[in-house]
Tab-separated table of N, CA and C in Angstrom:
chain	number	residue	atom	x	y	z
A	407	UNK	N	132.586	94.772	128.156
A	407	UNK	CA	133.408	94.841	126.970
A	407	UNK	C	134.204	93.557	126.744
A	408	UNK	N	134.397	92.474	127.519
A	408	UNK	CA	135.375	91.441	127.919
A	408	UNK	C	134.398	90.218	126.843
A	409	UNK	N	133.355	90.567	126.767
A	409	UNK	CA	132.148	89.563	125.952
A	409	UNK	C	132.093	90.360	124.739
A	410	UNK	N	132.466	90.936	124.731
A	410	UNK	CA	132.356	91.560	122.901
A	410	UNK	C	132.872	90.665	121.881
A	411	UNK	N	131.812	90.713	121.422
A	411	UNK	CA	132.080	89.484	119.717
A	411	UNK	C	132.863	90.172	118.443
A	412	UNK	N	132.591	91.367	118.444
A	412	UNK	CA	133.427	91.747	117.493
A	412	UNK	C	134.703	93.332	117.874
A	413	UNK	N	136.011	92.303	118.174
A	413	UNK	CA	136.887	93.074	118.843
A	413	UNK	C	137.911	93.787	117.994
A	414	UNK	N	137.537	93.851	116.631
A	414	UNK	CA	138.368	94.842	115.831
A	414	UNK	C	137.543	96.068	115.293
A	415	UNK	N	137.658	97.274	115.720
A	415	UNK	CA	137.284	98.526	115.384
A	415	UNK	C	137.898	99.066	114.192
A	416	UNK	N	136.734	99.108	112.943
A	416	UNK	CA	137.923	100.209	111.970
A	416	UNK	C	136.677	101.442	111.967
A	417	UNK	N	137.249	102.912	111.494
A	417	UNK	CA	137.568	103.884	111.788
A	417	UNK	C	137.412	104.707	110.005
A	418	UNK	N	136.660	105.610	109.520
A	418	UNK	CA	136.607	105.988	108.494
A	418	UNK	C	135.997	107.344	108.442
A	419	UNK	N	136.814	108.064	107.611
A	419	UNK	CA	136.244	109.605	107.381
A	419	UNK	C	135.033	109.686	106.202
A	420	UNK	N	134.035	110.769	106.469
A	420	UNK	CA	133.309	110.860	105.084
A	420	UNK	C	133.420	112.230	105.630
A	421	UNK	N	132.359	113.012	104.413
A	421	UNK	CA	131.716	114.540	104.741
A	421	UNK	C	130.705	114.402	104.697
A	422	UNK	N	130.278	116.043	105.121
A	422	UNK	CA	128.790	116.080	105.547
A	422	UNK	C	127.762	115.514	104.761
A	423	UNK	N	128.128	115.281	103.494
A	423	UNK	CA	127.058	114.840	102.462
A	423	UNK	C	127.269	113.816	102.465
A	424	UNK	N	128.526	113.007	102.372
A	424	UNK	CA	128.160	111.572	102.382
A	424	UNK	C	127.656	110.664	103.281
A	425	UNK	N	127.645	111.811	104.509
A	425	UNK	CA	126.940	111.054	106.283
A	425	UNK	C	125.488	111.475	105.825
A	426	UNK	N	125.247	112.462	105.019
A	426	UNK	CA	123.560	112.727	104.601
A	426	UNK	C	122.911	111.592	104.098
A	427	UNK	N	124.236	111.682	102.794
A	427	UNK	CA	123.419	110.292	101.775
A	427	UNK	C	123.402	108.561	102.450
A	428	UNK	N	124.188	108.641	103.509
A	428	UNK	CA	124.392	107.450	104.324
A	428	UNK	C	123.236	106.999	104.985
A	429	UNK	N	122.415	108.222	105.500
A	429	UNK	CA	121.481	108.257	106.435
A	429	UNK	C	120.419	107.948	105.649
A	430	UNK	N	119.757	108.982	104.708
A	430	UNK	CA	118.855	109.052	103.866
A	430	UNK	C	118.803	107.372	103.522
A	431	UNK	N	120.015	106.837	103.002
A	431	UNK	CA	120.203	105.186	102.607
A	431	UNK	C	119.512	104.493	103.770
A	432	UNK	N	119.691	104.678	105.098
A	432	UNK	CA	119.214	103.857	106.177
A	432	UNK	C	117.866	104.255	106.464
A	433	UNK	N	117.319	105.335	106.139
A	433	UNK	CA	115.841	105.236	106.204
A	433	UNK	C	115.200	104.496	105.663
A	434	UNK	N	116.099	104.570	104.411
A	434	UNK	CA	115.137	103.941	103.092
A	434	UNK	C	115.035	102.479	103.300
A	435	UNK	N	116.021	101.893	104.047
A	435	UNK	CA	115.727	100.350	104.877
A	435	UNK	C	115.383	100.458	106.092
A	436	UNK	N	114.182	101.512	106.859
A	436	UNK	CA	114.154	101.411	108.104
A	436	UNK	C	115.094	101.008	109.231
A	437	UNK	N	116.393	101.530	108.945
A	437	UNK	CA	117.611	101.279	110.221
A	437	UNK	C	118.016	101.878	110.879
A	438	UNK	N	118.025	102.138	112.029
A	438	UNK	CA	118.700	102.883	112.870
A	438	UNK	C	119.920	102.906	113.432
A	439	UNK	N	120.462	101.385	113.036
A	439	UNK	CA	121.667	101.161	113.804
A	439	UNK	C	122.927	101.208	112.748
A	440	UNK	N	123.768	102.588	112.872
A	440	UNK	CA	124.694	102.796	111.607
A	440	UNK	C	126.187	101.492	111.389
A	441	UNK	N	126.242	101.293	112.642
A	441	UNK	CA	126.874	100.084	113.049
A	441	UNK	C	126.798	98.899	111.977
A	442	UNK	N	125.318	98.172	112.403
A	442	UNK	CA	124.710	97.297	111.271
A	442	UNK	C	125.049	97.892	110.138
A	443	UNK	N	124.272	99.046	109.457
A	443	UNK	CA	124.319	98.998	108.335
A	443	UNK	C	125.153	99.123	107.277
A	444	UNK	N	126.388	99.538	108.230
A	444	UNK	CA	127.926	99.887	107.157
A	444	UNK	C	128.387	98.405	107.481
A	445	UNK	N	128.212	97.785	108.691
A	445	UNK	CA	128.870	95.871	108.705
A	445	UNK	C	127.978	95.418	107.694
A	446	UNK	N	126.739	95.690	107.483
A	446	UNK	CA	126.254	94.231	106.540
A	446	UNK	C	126.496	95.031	104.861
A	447	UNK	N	126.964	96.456	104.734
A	447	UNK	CA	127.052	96.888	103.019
A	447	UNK	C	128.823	96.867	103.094
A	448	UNK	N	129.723	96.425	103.847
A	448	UNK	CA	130.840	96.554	103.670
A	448	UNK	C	130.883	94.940	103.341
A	449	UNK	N	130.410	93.971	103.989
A	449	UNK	CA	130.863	92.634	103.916
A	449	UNK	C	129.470	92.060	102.670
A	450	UNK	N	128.310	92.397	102.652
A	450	UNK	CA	127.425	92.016	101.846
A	450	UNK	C	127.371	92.865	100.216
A	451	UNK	N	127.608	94.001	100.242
A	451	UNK	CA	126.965	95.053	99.592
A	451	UNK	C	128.006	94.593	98.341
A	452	UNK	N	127.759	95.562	96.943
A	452	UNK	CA	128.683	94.606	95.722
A	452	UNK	C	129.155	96.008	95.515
A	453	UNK	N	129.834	96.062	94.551
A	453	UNK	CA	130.866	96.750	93.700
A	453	UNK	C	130.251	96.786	92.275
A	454	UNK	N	129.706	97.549	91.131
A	454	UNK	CA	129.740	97.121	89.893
A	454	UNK	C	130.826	97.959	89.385
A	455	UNK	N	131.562	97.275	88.241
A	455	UNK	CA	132.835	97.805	87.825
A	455	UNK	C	132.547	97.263	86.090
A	456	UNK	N	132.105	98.152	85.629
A	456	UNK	CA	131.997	97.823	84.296
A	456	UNK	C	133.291	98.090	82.877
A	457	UNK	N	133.558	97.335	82.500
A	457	UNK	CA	134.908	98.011	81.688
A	457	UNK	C	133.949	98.090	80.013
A	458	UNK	N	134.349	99.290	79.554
A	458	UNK	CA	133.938	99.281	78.881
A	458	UNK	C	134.616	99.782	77.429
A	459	UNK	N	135.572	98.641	77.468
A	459	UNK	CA	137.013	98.878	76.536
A	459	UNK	C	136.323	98.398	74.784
A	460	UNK	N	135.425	97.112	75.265
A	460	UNK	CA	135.270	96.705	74.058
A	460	UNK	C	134.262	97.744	73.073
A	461	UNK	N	133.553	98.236	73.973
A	461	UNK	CA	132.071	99.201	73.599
A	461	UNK	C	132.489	100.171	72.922
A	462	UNK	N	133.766	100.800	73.601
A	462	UNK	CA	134.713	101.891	72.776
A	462	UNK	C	135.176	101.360	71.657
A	463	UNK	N	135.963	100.071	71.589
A	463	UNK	CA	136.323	99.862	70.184
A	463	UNK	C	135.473	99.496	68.988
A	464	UNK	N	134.229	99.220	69.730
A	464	UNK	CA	133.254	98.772	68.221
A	464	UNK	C	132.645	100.266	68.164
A	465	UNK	N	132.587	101.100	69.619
A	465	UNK	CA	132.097	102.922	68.943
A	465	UNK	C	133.006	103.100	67.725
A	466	UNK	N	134.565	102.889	68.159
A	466	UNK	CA	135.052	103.877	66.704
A	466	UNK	C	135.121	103.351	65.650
A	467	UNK	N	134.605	102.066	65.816
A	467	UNK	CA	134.627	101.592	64.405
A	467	UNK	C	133.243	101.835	63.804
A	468	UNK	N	132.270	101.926	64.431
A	468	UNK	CA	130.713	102.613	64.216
A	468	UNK	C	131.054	103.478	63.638
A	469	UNK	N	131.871	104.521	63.834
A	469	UNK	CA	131.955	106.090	63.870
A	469	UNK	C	132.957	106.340	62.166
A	470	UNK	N	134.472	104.901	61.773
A	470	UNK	CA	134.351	105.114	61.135
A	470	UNK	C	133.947	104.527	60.003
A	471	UNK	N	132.933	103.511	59.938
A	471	UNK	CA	131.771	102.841	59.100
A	471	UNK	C	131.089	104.243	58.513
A	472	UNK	N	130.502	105.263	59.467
A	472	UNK	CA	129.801	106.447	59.016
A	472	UNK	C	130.788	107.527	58.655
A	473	UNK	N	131.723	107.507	58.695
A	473	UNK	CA	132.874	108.837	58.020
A	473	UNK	C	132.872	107.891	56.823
A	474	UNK	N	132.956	106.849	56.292
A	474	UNK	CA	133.545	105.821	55.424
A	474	UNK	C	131.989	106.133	54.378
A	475	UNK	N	130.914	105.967	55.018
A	475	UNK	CA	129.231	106.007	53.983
A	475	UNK	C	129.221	107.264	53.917
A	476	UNK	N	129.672	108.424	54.707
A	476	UNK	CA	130.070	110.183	54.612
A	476	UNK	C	130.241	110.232	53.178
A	477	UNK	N	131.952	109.589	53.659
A	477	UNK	CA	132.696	109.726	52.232
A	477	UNK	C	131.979	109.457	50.757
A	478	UNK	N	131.752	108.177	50.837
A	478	UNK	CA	131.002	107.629	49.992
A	478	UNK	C	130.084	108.456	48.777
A	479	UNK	N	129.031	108.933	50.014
A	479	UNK	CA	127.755	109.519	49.727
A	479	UNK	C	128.088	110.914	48.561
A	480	UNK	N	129.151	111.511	49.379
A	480	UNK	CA	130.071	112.894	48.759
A	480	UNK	C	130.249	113.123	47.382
A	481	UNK	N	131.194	111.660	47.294
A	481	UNK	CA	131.864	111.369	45.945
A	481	UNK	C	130.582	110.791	44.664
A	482	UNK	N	128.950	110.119	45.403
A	482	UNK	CA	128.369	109.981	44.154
A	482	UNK	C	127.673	111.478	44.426
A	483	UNK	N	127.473	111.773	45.182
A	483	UNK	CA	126.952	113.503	44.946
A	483	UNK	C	127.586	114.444	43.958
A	484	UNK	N	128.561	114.386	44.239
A	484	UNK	CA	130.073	115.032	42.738
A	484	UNK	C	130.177	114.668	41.271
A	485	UNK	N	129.563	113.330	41.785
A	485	UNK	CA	129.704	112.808	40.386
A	485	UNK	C	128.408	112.470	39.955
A	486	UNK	N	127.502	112.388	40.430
A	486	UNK	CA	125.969	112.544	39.723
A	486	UNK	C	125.933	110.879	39.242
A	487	UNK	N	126.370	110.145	39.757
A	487	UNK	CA	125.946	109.081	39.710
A	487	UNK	C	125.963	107.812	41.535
A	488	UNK	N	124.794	107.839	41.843
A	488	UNK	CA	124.297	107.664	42.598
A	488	UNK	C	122.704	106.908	42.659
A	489	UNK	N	122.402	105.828	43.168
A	489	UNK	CA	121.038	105.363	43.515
A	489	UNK	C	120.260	105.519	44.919
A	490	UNK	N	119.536	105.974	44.807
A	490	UNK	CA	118.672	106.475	46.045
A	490	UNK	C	118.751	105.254	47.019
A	491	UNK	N	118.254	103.961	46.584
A	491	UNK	CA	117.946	103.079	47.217
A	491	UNK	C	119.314	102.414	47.537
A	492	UNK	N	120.884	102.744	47.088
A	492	UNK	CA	122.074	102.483	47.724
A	492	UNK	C	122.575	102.948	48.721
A	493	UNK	N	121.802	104.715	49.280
A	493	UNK	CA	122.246	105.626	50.028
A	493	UNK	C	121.451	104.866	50.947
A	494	UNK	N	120.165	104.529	50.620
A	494	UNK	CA	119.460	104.095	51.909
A	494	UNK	C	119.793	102.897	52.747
A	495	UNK	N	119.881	101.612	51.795
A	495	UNK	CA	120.523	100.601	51.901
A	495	UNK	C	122.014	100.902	53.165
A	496	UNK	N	123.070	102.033	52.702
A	496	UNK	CA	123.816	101.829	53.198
A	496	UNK	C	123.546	102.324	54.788
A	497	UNK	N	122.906	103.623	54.566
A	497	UNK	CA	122.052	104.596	56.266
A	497	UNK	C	121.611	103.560	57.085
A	498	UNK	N	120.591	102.345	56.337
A	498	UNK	CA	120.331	101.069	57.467
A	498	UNK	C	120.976	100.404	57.733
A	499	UNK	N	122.474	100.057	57.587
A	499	UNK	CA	123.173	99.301	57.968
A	499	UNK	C	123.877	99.863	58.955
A	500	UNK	N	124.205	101.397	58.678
A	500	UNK	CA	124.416	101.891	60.022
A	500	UNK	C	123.507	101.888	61.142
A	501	UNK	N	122.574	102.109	60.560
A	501	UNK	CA	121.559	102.109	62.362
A	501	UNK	C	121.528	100.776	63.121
A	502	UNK	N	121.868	99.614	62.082
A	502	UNK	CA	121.711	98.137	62.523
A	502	UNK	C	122.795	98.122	63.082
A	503	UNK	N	124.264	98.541	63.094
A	503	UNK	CA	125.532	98.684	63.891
A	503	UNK	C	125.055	99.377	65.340
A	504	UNK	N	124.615	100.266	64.884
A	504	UNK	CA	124.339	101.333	65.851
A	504	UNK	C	123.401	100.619	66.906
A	505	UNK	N	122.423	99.922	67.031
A	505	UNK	CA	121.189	98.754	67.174
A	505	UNK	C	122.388	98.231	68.310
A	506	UNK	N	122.995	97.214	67.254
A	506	UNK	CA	123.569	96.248	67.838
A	506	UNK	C	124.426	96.438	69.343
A	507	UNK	N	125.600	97.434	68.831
A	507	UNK	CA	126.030	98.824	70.354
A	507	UNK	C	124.909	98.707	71.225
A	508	UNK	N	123.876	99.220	70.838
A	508	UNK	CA	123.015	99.792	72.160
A	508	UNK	C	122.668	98.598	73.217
A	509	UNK	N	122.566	97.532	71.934
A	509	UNK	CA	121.822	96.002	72.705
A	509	UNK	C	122.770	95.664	73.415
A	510	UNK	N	123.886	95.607	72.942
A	510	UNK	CA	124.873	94.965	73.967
A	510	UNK	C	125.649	95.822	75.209
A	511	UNK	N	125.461	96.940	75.079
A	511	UNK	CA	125.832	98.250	76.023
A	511	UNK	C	124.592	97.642	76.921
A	512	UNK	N	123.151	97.807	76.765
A	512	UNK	CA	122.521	97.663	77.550
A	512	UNK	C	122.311	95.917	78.434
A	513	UNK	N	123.113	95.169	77.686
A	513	UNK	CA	123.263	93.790	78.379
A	513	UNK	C	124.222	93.553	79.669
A	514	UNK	N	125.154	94.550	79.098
A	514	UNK	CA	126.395	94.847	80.467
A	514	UNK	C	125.974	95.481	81.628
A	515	UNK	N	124.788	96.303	81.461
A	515	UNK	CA	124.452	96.813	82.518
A	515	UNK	C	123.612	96.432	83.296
């Protein structure tokens, strides 16, 4: 013990499932040694931490772009003056918002 290279011991609780899913993890890299494999995913292994503050603020503004073409749509319905090809016009500009969200939601990840 006087030759031991690494002389600080730390010490951590899980439960039964997370010593399952721990294990299952070390098969899946052929390891046996639990030692190794919590030293090299504690000092190697990453963190992803995605914030996703901005994604929310262009959702509600998505959300009210479409209460806003809702509205819209309502008032030439009421009033019988309305162009087909304005309702549509406006429906694709939402999906192109909507597009745009997804592309960049899926770039963060």
């Amino acid at each position: 013990m006087a030759n031991r290279t690494r002389k600080v011991q730390l010490k951590f609780w899980v439960t039964e499932e997370e010593r399952a899913i721990i294990e299952r993890k070390m098969e899946m890299l052929k390891t046996k040694n639990m030692g190794a494999y919590l030293r090299k995913m504690a000092i190697d292994g990453y963190i992803i931490q995605v914030d996703y503050t901005e994604q929310k603020k262009l959702a509600a503004a998505v959300n009210k772009i479409g209460a806003n073409i809702n509205n819209i749509c309502r008032r030439m319905n009421s009033t019988g003056r309305f162009y087909q090809d304005d309702v549509a016009e406006l429906k694709g500009k939402l999906d192109e918002v909507w597009q745009l969200l997804r592309s960049k939601q899926s770039e963060e990840l």
